[in-house]
PDB file of C-alpha atoms and ligand atoms in Angstrom:
ATOM      1  CA  MET K   1     378.020-292.986 -97.025  1.00  0.00           C
ATOM      2  CA  ASN K   2     375.678-293.466 -94.084  1.00  0.00           C
ATOM      3  CA  LYS K   3     373.700-296.703 -94.194  1.00  0.00           C
ATOM      4  CA  LEU K   4     369.933-296.443 -93.787  1.00  0.00           C
ATOM      5  CA  THR K   5     369.247-297.767 -90.269  1.00  0.00           C
ATOM      6  CA  THR K   6     366.093-296.015 -89.079  1.00  0.00           C
ATOM      7  CA  LEU K   7     362.587-295.124 -90.259  1.00  0.00           C
ATOM      8  CA  LEU K   8     360.682-292.315 -88.501  1.00  0.00           C
ATOM      9  CA  PHE K   9     356.916-292.234 -88.930  1.00  0.00           C
ATOM     10  CA  ASP K  10     354.421-289.419 -88.517  1.00  0.00           C
ATOM     11  CA  VAL K  11     351.022-290.603 -87.243  1.00  0.00           C
ATOM     12  CA  ASP K  12     347.975-288.580 -88.304  1.00  0.00           C
ATOM     13  CA  GLY K  13     347.405-288.963 -92.039  1.00  0.00           C
ATOM     14  CA  THR K  14     350.494-291.171 -92.399  1.00  0.00           C
ATOM     15  CA  LEU K  15     349.762-294.368 -90.438  1.00  0.00           C
ATOM     16  CA  ALA K  16     346.004-293.884 -90.806  1.00  0.00           C
ATOM     17  CA  GLU K  17     343.454-291.351 -92.070  1.00  0.00           C
ATOM     18  CA  THR K  18     342.742-290.005 -88.573  1.00  0.00           C
ATOM     19  CA  GLU K  19     342.197-286.290 -89.140  1.00  0.00           C
ATOM     20  CA  GLU K  20     338.530-286.780 -89.998  1.00  0.00           C
ATOM     21  CA  ILE K  21     338.091-288.638 -86.699  1.00  0.00           C
ATOM     22  CA  HIS K  22     339.881-285.761 -84.946  1.00  0.00           C
ATOM     23  CA  ARG K  23     337.500-283.289 -86.597  1.00  0.00           C
ATOM     24  CA  GLN K  24     334.424-285.224 -85.523  1.00  0.00           C
ATOM     25  CA  SER K  25     335.847-285.599 -82.000  1.00  0.00           C
ATOM     26  CA  PHE K  26     336.403-281.835 -81.738  1.00  0.00           C
ATOM     27  CA  ASN K  27     332.815-281.190 -82.846  1.00  0.00           C
ATOM     28  CA  ARG K  28     331.421-283.729 -80.380  1.00  0.00           C
ATOM     29  CA  SER K  29     333.442-282.182 -77.547  1.00  0.00           C
ATOM     30  CA  PHE K  30     332.083-278.717 -78.472  1.00  0.00           C
ATOM     31  CA  ALA K  31     328.509-280.035 -78.436  1.00  0.00           C
ATOM     32  CA  GLN K  32     329.182-281.832 -75.148  1.00  0.00           C
ATOM     33  CA  ALA K  33     330.311-278.490 -73.699  1.00  0.00           C
ATOM     34  CA  GLY K  34     327.082-276.852 -74.908  1.00  0.00           C
ATOM     35  CA  LEU K  35     328.883-274.845 -77.605  1.00  0.00           C
ATOM     36  CA  ASP K  36     327.399-274.259 -81.062  1.00  0.00           C
ATOM     37  CA  TRP K  37     330.855-274.359 -82.646  1.00  0.00           C
ATOM     38  CA  HIS K  38     331.140-276.667 -85.666  1.00  0.00           C
ATOM     39  CA  TRP K  39     334.208-277.350 -87.754  1.00  0.00           C
ATOM     40  CA  SER K  40     333.162-278.322 -91.276  1.00  0.00           C
ATOM     41  CA  GLN K  41     335.597-280.331 -93.399  1.00  0.00           C
ATOM     42  CA  SER K  42     336.628-277.211 -95.341  1.00  0.00           C
ATOM     43  CA  MET K  43     337.080-275.203 -92.128  1.00  0.00           C
ATOM     44  CA  TYR K  44     339.082-278.081 -90.622  1.00  0.00           C
ATOM     45  CA  GLY K  45     341.255-278.260 -93.716  1.00  0.00           C
ATOM     46  CA  GLU K  46     342.190-274.629 -93.078  1.00  0.00           C
ATOM     47  CA  LEU K  47     342.621-275.092 -89.332  1.00  0.00           C
ATOM     48  CA  LEU K  48     345.077-277.942 -89.971  1.00  0.00           C
ATOM     49  CA  ALA K  49     347.615-275.269 -90.869  1.00  0.00           C
ATOM     50  CA  VAL K  50     347.924-274.998 -87.077  1.00  0.00           C
ATOM     51  CA  THR K  51     349.334-278.212 -85.609  1.00  0.00           C
ATOM     52  CA  GLY K  52     348.277-279.342 -82.154  1.00  0.00           C
ATOM     53  CA  GLY K  53     344.682-279.603 -80.977  1.00  0.00           C
ATOM     54  CA  LYS K  54     344.943-277.044 -78.192  1.00  0.00           C
ATOM     55  CA  GLU K  55     346.762-274.641 -80.470  1.00  0.00           C
ATOM     56  CA  ARG K  56     344.043-275.184 -83.101  1.00  0.00           C
ATOM     57  CA  ILE K  57     341.236-274.309 -80.653  1.00  0.00           C
ATOM     58  CA  ARG K  58     343.138-271.207 -79.541  1.00  0.00           C
ATOM     59  CA  HIS K  59     343.637-270.169 -83.186  1.00  0.00           C
ATOM     60  CA  TYR K  60     339.927-270.742 -83.892  1.00  0.00           C
ATOM     61  CA  LEU K  61     338.890-268.570 -80.945  1.00  0.00           C
ATOM     62  CA  ALA K  62     341.276-265.766 -81.851  1.00  0.00           C
ATOM     63  CA  ASN K  63     340.472-265.724 -85.564  1.00  0.00           C
ATOM     64  CA  HIS K  64     336.866-266.903 -85.835  1.00  0.00           C
ATOM     65  CA  LEU K  65     335.263-266.039 -82.472  1.00  0.00           C
ATOM     66  CA  PRO K  66     337.148-262.961 -81.201  1.00  0.00           C
ATOM     67  CA  ALA K  67     334.075-261.826 -79.258  1.00  0.00           C
ATOM     68  CA  PHE K  68     333.632-265.142 -77.443  1.00  0.00           C
ATOM     69  CA  SER K  69     334.006-264.515 -73.708  1.00  0.00           C
ATOM     70  CA  VAL K  70     335.830-267.407 -72.130  1.00  0.00           C
ATOM     71  CA  PRO K  71     334.510-268.326 -68.672  1.00  0.00           C
ATOM     72  CA  GLY K  72     337.631-268.205 -66.489  1.00  0.00           C
ATOM     73  CA  ASP K  73     341.225-268.864 -67.558  1.00  0.00           C
ATOM     74  CA  LEU K  74     341.716-269.332 -71.309  1.00  0.00           C
ATOM     75  CA  ASP K  75     344.466-271.961 -71.029  1.00  0.00           C
ATOM     76  CA  GLU K  76     342.391-274.029 -68.610  1.00  0.00           C
ATOM     77  CA  TYR K  77     339.284-273.656 -70.733  1.00  0.00           C
ATOM     78  CA  ILE K  78     341.114-274.863 -73.861  1.00  0.00           C
ATOM     79  CA  ALA K  79     342.864-277.669 -71.972  1.00  0.00           C
ATOM     80  CA  ASP K  80     339.521-278.934 -70.595  1.00  0.00           C
ATOM     81  CA  LEU K  81     337.888-278.864 -74.026  1.00  0.00           C
ATOM     82  CA  HIS K  82     340.880-280.650 -75.533  1.00  0.00           C
ATOM     83  CA  ALA K  83     340.932-283.260 -72.783  1.00  0.00           C
ATOM     84  CA  ALA K  84     337.263-284.020 -73.485  1.00  0.00           C
ATOM     85  CA  LYS K  85     338.059-284.250 -77.199  1.00  0.00           C
ATOM     86  CA  THR K  86     340.911-286.656 -76.522  1.00  0.00           C
ATOM     87  CA  ILE K  87     338.629-288.987 -74.562  1.00  0.00           C
ATOM     88  CA  ILE K  88     336.118-288.995 -77.425  1.00  0.00           C
ATOM     89  CA  TYR K  89     338.901-289.602 -79.956  1.00  0.00           C
ATOM     90  CA  THR K  90     340.602-292.420 -78.047  1.00  0.00           C
ATOM     91  CA  ASP K  91     337.243-294.125 -77.356  1.00  0.00           C
ATOM     92  CA  THR K  92     336.432-293.964 -81.080  1.00  0.00           C
ATOM     93  CA  VAL K  93     339.841-295.261 -82.177  1.00  0.00           C
ATOM     94  CA  ALA K  94     339.944-297.913 -79.459  1.00  0.00           C
ATOM     95  CA  ALA K  95     336.889-299.474 -81.096  1.00  0.00           C
ATOM     96  CA  GLY K  96     339.392-300.697 -83.664  1.00  0.00           C
ATOM     97  CA  ASN K  97     337.613-299.497 -86.819  1.00  0.00           C
ATOM     98  CA  VAL K  98     340.377-297.210 -88.070  1.00  0.00           C
ATOM     99  CA  PRO K  99     342.060-298.864 -91.070  1.00  0.00           C
ATOM    100  CA  ILE K 100     345.828-298.520 -91.180  1.00  0.00           C
ATOM    101  CA  ARG K 101     346.729-296.989 -94.549  1.00  0.00           C
ATOM    102  CA  PRO K 102     347.645-299.328 -97.422  1.00  0.00           C
ATOM    103  CA  GLY K 103     351.230-300.537 -97.347  1.00  0.00           C
ATOM    104  CA  VAL K 104     351.990-299.305 -93.810  1.00  0.00           C
ATOM    105  CA  LYS K 105     351.742-302.664 -92.002  1.00  0.00           C
ATOM    106  CA  ARG K 106     353.456-304.479 -94.894  1.00  0.00           C
ATOM    107  CA  LEU K 107     356.376-302.014 -94.920  1.00  0.00           C
ATOM    108  CA  ILE K 108     356.730-302.003 -91.131  1.00  0.00           C
ATOM    109  CA  ASP K 109     356.817-305.821 -91.102  1.00  0.00           C
ATOM    110  CA  GLU K 110     359.456-305.870 -93.846  1.00  0.00           C
ATOM    111  CA  ALA K 111     361.491-303.157 -92.104  1.00  0.00           C
ATOM    112  CA  ARG K 112     361.473-305.049 -88.796  1.00  0.00           C
ATOM    113  CA  GLN K 113     362.441-308.288 -90.514  1.00  0.00           C
ATOM    114  CA  SER K 114     365.351-306.531 -92.214  1.00  0.00           C
ATOM    115  CA  GLY K 115     366.591-305.072 -88.914  1.00  0.00           C
ATOM    116  CA  LEU K 116     365.652-301.459 -89.534  1.00  0.00           C
ATOM    117  CA  ARG K 117     364.923-299.463 -86.373  1.00  0.00           C
ATOM    118  CA  LEU K 118     361.581-297.694 -86.047  1.00  0.00           C
ATOM    119  CA  GLY K 119     360.488-294.492 -84.325  1.00  0.00           C
ATOM    120  CA  ILE K 120     357.459-292.200 -84.246  1.00  0.00           C
ATOM    121  CA  ALA K 121     357.473-288.393 -84.359  1.00  0.00           C
ATOM    122  CA  THR K 122     353.993-286.893 -84.095  1.00  0.00           C
ATOM    123  CA  THR K 123     352.200-283.759 -82.926  1.00  0.00           C
ATOM    124  CA  THR K 124     349.235-285.654 -81.576  1.00  0.00           C
ATOM    125  CA  THR K 125     348.603-286.546 -77.919  1.00  0.00           C
ATOM    126  CA  PRO K 126     350.387-289.732 -76.746  1.00  0.00           C
ATOM    127  CA  ALA K 127     347.116-291.446 -75.709  1.00  0.00           C
ATOM    128  CA  ASN K 128     345.902-291.086 -79.300  1.00  0.00           C
ATOM    129  CA  VAL K 129     348.963-292.950 -80.592  1.00  0.00           C
ATOM    130  CA  THR K 130     348.512-295.757 -78.075  1.00  0.00           C
ATOM    131  CA  ALA K 131     344.841-296.211 -79.019  1.00  0.00           C
ATOM    132  CA  LEU K 132     345.621-296.239 -82.748  1.00  0.00           C
ATOM    133  CA  LEU K 133     348.545-298.662 -82.540  1.00  0.00           C
ATOM    134  CA  GLN K 134     347.122-301.081 -79.972  1.00  0.00           C
ATOM    135  CA  HIS K 135     343.602-301.368 -81.441  1.00  0.00           C
ATOM    136  CA  ASN K 136     344.258-300.930 -85.147  1.00  0.00           C
ATOM    137  CA  LEU K 137     347.800-302.140 -85.892  1.00  0.00           C
ATOM    138  CA  ALA K 138     348.587-304.835 -83.266  1.00  0.00           C
ATOM    139  CA  PRO K 139     348.203-305.165 -79.475  1.00  0.00           C
ATOM    140  CA  ASP K 140     352.005-305.014 -79.076  1.00  0.00           C
ATOM    141  CA  ALA K 141     352.621-302.488 -81.879  1.00  0.00           C
ATOM    142  CA  GLU K 142     353.905-299.790 -79.512  1.00  0.00           C
ATOM    143  CA  SER K 143     356.865-302.046 -78.713  1.00  0.00           C
ATOM    144  CA  TRP K 144     357.854-302.075 -82.391  1.00  0.00           C
ATOM    145  CA  PHE K 145     358.909-298.430 -82.066  1.00  0.00           C
ATOM    146  CA  GLU K 146     361.986-297.608 -80.012  1.00  0.00           C
ATOM    147  CA  VAL K 147     360.609-294.104 -79.362  1.00  0.00           C
ATOM    148  CA  ILE K 148     357.140-292.625 -79.605  1.00  0.00           C
ATOM    149  CA  ALA K 149     357.813-288.884 -79.583  1.00  0.00           C
ATOM    150  CA  ALA K 150     354.391-287.230 -79.308  1.00  0.00           C
ATOM    151  CA  GLY K 151     352.489-284.123 -78.331  1.00  0.00           C
ATOM    152  CA  GLY K 152     353.897-281.707 -75.809  1.00  0.00           C
ATOM    153  CA  VAL K 153     357.244-283.436 -75.125  1.00  0.00           C
ATOM    154  CA  VAL K 154     358.904-280.650 -77.098  1.00  0.00           C
ATOM    155  CA  PRO K 155     358.408-276.862 -76.814  1.00  0.00           C
ATOM    156  CA  ALA K 156     357.587-276.273 -80.488  1.00  0.00           C
ATOM    157  CA  LYS K 157     355.292-278.396 -82.667  1.00  0.00           C
ATOM    158  CA  LYS K 158     355.585-279.062 -86.410  1.00  0.00           C
ATOM    159  CA  PRO K 159     356.637-277.345 -88.660  1.00  0.00           C
ATOM    160  CA  ALA K 160     359.389-276.879 -86.089  1.00  0.00           C
ATOM    161  CA  PRO K 161     361.924-279.760 -86.222  1.00  0.00           C
ATOM    162  CA  ASP K 162     361.882-280.331 -82.439  1.00  0.00           C
ATOM    163  CA  ILE K 163     359.882-283.572 -82.381  1.00  0.00           C
ATOM    164  CA  TYR K 164     362.190-285.197 -84.952  1.00  0.00           C
ATOM    165  CA  HIS K 165     365.292-284.009 -83.085  1.00  0.00           C
ATOM    166  CA  TYR K 166     363.778-285.454 -79.921  1.00  0.00           C
ATOM    167  CA  ALA K 167     363.157-288.836 -81.579  1.00  0.00           C
ATOM    168  CA  MET K 168     366.656-289.034 -83.090  1.00  0.00           C
ATOM    169  CA  GLN K 169     368.330-288.057 -79.816  1.00  0.00           C
ATOM    170  CA  ALA K 170     366.315-290.697 -77.966  1.00  0.00           C
ATOM    171  CA  MET K 171     367.466-293.304 -80.527  1.00  0.00           C
ATOM    172  CA  HIS K 172     371.029-291.970 -80.721  1.00  0.00           C
ATOM    173  CA  VAL K 173     370.863-291.787 -84.489  1.00  0.00           C
ATOM    174  CA  SER K 174     371.924-289.099 -86.941  1.00  0.00           C
ATOM    175  CA  ALA K 175     369.599-287.718 -89.603  1.00  0.00           C
ATOM    176  CA  ALA K 176     371.933-289.140 -92.273  1.00  0.00           C
ATOM    177  CA  GLU K 177     370.970-292.701 -91.355  1.00  0.00           C
ATOM    178  CA  CYS K 178     367.211-292.031 -91.190  1.00  0.00           C
ATOM    179  CA  LEU K 179     364.268-291.625 -93.525  1.00  0.00           C
ATOM    180  CA  ALA K 180     361.022-289.944 -92.468  1.00  0.00           C
ATOM    181  CA  PHE K 181     357.426-290.575 -93.544  1.00  0.00           C
ATOM    182  CA  GLU K 182     354.961-287.689 -93.605  1.00  0.00           C
ATOM    183  CA  ASP K 183     351.606-286.693 -95.098  1.00  0.00           C
ATOM    184  CA  SER K 184     351.483-282.916 -94.618  1.00  0.00           C
ATOM    185  CA  GLU K 185     353.365-279.764 -95.586  1.00  0.00           C
ATOM    186  CA  ASN K 186     354.012-278.860 -91.923  1.00  0.00           C
ATOM    187  CA  GLY K 187     355.276-282.376 -91.323  1.00  0.00           C
ATOM    188  CA  LEU K 188     357.571-282.264 -94.344  1.00  0.00           C
ATOM    189  CA  ILE K 189     358.964-278.874 -93.279  1.00  0.00           C
ATOM    190  CA  SER K 190     359.575-280.245 -89.772  1.00  0.00           C
ATOM    191  CA  ALA K 191     361.386-283.358 -91.024  1.00  0.00           C
ATOM    192  CA  ARG K 192     363.415-281.408 -93.570  1.00  0.00           C
ATOM    193  CA  ALA K 193     364.393-278.843 -90.948  1.00  0.00           C
ATOM    194  CA  ALA K 194     365.700-281.763 -88.882  1.00  0.00           C
ATOM    195  CA  GLY K 195     367.853-282.782 -91.852  1.00  0.00           C
ATOM    196  CA  LEU K 196     365.725-285.776 -92.768  1.00  0.00           C
ATOM    197  CA  GLN K 197     365.157-287.203 -96.210  1.00  0.00           C
ATOM    198  CA  THR K 198     361.365-287.507 -96.331  1.00  0.00           C
ATOM    199  CA  LEU K 199     358.882-289.644 -98.250  1.00  0.00           C
ATOM    200  CA  VAL K 200     355.372-288.199 -98.454  1.00  0.00           C
ATOM    201  CA  ALA K 201     352.142-290.146 -98.902  1.00  0.00           C
ATOM    202  CA  ILE K 202     349.417-287.520 -99.284  1.00  0.00           C
ATOM    203  CA  SER K 203     346.263-287.906 -97.177  1.00  0.00           C
ATOM    204  CA  GLU K 204     342.601-286.826 -97.335  1.00  0.00           C
ATOM    205  CA  TYR K 205     343.282-283.325 -95.989  1.00  0.00           C
ATOM    206  CA  THR K 206     346.674-282.660 -97.588  1.00  0.00           C
ATOM    207  CA  ARG K 207     346.141-283.121-101.363  1.00  0.00           C
ATOM    208  CA  ASP K 208     346.786-279.443-102.078  1.00  0.00           C
ATOM    209  CA  HIS K 209     349.766-279.039 -99.757  1.00  0.00           C
ATOM    210  CA  ASN K 210     353.194-278.018-101.076  1.00  0.00           C
ATOM    211  CA  PHE K 211     355.645-280.925-100.974  1.00  0.00           C
ATOM    212  CA  ASP K 212     358.724-279.277-102.421  1.00  0.00           C
ATOM    213  CA  GLY K 213     361.831-280.907-100.945  1.00  0.00           C
ATOM    214  CA  ALA K 214     360.299-284.360-100.518  1.00  0.00           C
ATOM    215  CA  ALA K 215     362.422-287.296-101.745  1.00  0.00           C
ATOM    216  CA  LEU K 216     359.266-288.867-103.212  1.00  0.00           C
ATOM    217  CA  VAL K 217     355.554-287.949-103.153  1.00  0.00           C
ATOM    218  CA  LEU K 218     353.028-290.765-103.529  1.00  0.00           C
ATOM    219  CA  ASP K 219     349.275-291.249-103.177  1.00  0.00           C
ATOM    220  CA  GLN K 220     349.897-294.213-100.847  1.00  0.00           C
ATOM    221  CA  LEU K 221     352.656-296.727 -99.982  1.00  0.00           C
ATOM    222  CA  GLY K 222     351.206-299.433-102.226  1.00  0.00           C
ATOM    223  CA  GLU K 223     350.270-303.094-101.844  1.00  0.00           C
ATOM    224  CA  PRO K 224     350.711-306.107-104.156  1.00  0.00           C
ATOM    225  CA  GLY K 225     348.182-305.589-106.961  1.00  0.00           C
ATOM    226  CA  SER K 226     347.514-302.023-105.821  1.00  0.00           C
ATOM    227  CA  PRO K 227     350.527-299.983-106.980  1.00  0.00           C
ATOM    228  CA  PHE K 228     351.160-296.483-105.708  1.00  0.00           C
ATOM    229  CA  GLN K 229     350.864-293.439-107.968  1.00  0.00           C
ATOM    230  CA  VAL K 230     353.945-291.250-108.138  1.00  0.00           C
ATOM    231  CA  LEU K 231     352.991-287.576-107.736  1.00  0.00           C
ATOM    232  CA  SER K 232     356.596-286.349-107.795  1.00  0.00           C
ATOM    233  CA  GLY K 233     360.062-287.849-107.693  1.00  0.00           C
ATOM    234  CA  ASP K 234     361.624-291.039-109.093  1.00  0.00           C
ATOM    235  CA  ALA K 235     360.316-294.359-107.754  1.00  0.00           C
ATOM    236  CA  ARG K 236     362.968-296.238-109.648  1.00  0.00           C
ATOM    237  CA  GLY K 237     360.477-298.574-111.269  1.00  0.00           C
ATOM    238  CA  HIS K 238     358.978-299.747-107.981  1.00  0.00           C
ATOM    239  CA  GLU K 239     355.191-300.072-107.576  1.00  0.00           C
ATOM    240  CA  MET K 240     355.100-300.199-103.782  1.00  0.00           C
ATOM    241  CA  VAL K 241     357.341-298.814-101.053  1.00  0.00           C
ATOM    242  CA  THR K 242     359.748-301.535 -99.948  1.00  0.00           C
ATOM    243  CA  VAL K 243     362.955-301.553 -97.948  1.00  0.00           C
ATOM    244  CA  GLY K 244     364.762-301.949-101.280  1.00  0.00           C
ATOM    245  CA  LEU K 245     363.228-298.730-102.644  1.00  0.00           C
ATOM    246  CA  LEU K 246     364.021-296.901 -99.394  1.00  0.00           C
ATOM    247  CA  GLN K 247     367.663-297.990 -99.583  1.00  0.00           C
ATOM    248  CA  GLN K 248     367.839-296.782-103.201  1.00  0.00           C
ATOM    249  CA  LEU K 249     366.201-293.481-102.246  1.00  0.00           C
ATOM    250  CA  HIS K 250     368.560-293.110 -99.297  1.00  0.00           C
ATOM    251  CA  SER K 251     371.731-293.736-101.250  1.00  0.00           C
TER     252      SER K 251
HETATM  253  C1  LIG G 301     348.661-283.910 -86.563  1.00  0.00           C
HETATM  254  C2  LIG G 301     348.197-282.819 -85.669  1.00  0.00           C
HETATM  255  C3  LIG G 301     347.465-283.174 -84.413  1.00  0.00           C
HETATM  256  C4  LIG G 301     346.076-283.700 -84.682  1.00  0.00           C
HETATM  257  C5  LIG G 301     345.189-283.590 -83.455  1.00  0.00           C
HETATM  258  O1  LIG G 301     349.592-284.690 -85.986  1.00  0.00           O
HETATM  259  O2  LIG G 301     348.423-281.687 -85.969  1.00  0.00           O
HETATM  260  O3  LIG G 301     347.365-282.015 -83.662  1.00  0.00           O
HETATM  261  O4  LIG G 301     345.468-282.979 -85.705  1.00  0.00           O
HETATM  262  O5  LIG G 301     345.747-284.247 -82.370  1.00  0.00           O
HETATM  263  P1  LIG G 301     350.741-285.474 -86.838  1.00  0.00           P
HETATM  264  P2  LIG G 301     345.762-283.528 -80.926  1.00  0.00           P
HETATM  265  O6  LIG G 301     352.038-284.801 -86.540  1.00  0.00           O
HETATM  266  O7  LIG G 301     350.696-286.890 -86.371  1.00  0.00           O
HETATM  267  O8  LIG G 301     350.387-285.392 -88.304  1.00  0.00           O
HETATM  268  O9  LIG G 301     344.392-282.951 -80.735  1.00  0.00           O
HETATM  269  O10 LIG G 301     346.068-284.620 -79.968  1.00  0.00           O
HETATM  270  O11 LIG G 301     346.818-282.469 -80.986  1.00  0.00           O
HETATM  271 MG1  LIG G 302     350.431-286.053 -90.309  1.00  0.00          MG
END
């Protein structure tokens, strides 16, 4: 029986409720570019089915604005818009007002103290991860993670398993000794396809996602005095996600 040695974390929706900040950053970048595009929360909830900001803009153009004539090269146009969005996003997050989700810091501290190894596997742009970790978790938080696998380092984004394979290869670990943390259906599919047992904590934009195959589905990771709610699976009598619960889940 493989011992649990490694925890792999998604970022958006898992470490913090960042998708709403992404949505607002997209809209501000559109306005900045003189475009009258606007992604409402319900529209954004639908567009989240496409992972990756550039891919999401491309999908929006193809499916919602087929008549829009792009000035010049489409790839360049999307990349420029996305680069502007990323600056707006990282500036917003670097202000340090993005609360890390309940239980995340507590669990990461406990995991580090108990010698578990940590990695990140996310679709979002690396600069976004740096801004979130440094300004909202701890100035040295990036160093807590042996690998930060993010964005375009792999050919295919979630729900493809590539980013999780990349993270495990970089850490020289097998899926059997890992446990993944996700918030979305695409993320769960990606982790499962990489052979990973996965704990889901639903987020603002993923309440109605399908989480079949998750080891445990919760509303949050829980804090002392603020127990999690089990949405599916067996939490073995625990009220917050601890290393002890993870080891029980893993075995
Ligand atoms: C979620 C995503 C990302 C973000 C936007 O990432 O799909 O694309 O929505 O970030 P995660 P970018 O895997 O962490 O849940 O614009 O940088 O792509
Ligand atoms: Mg996510």
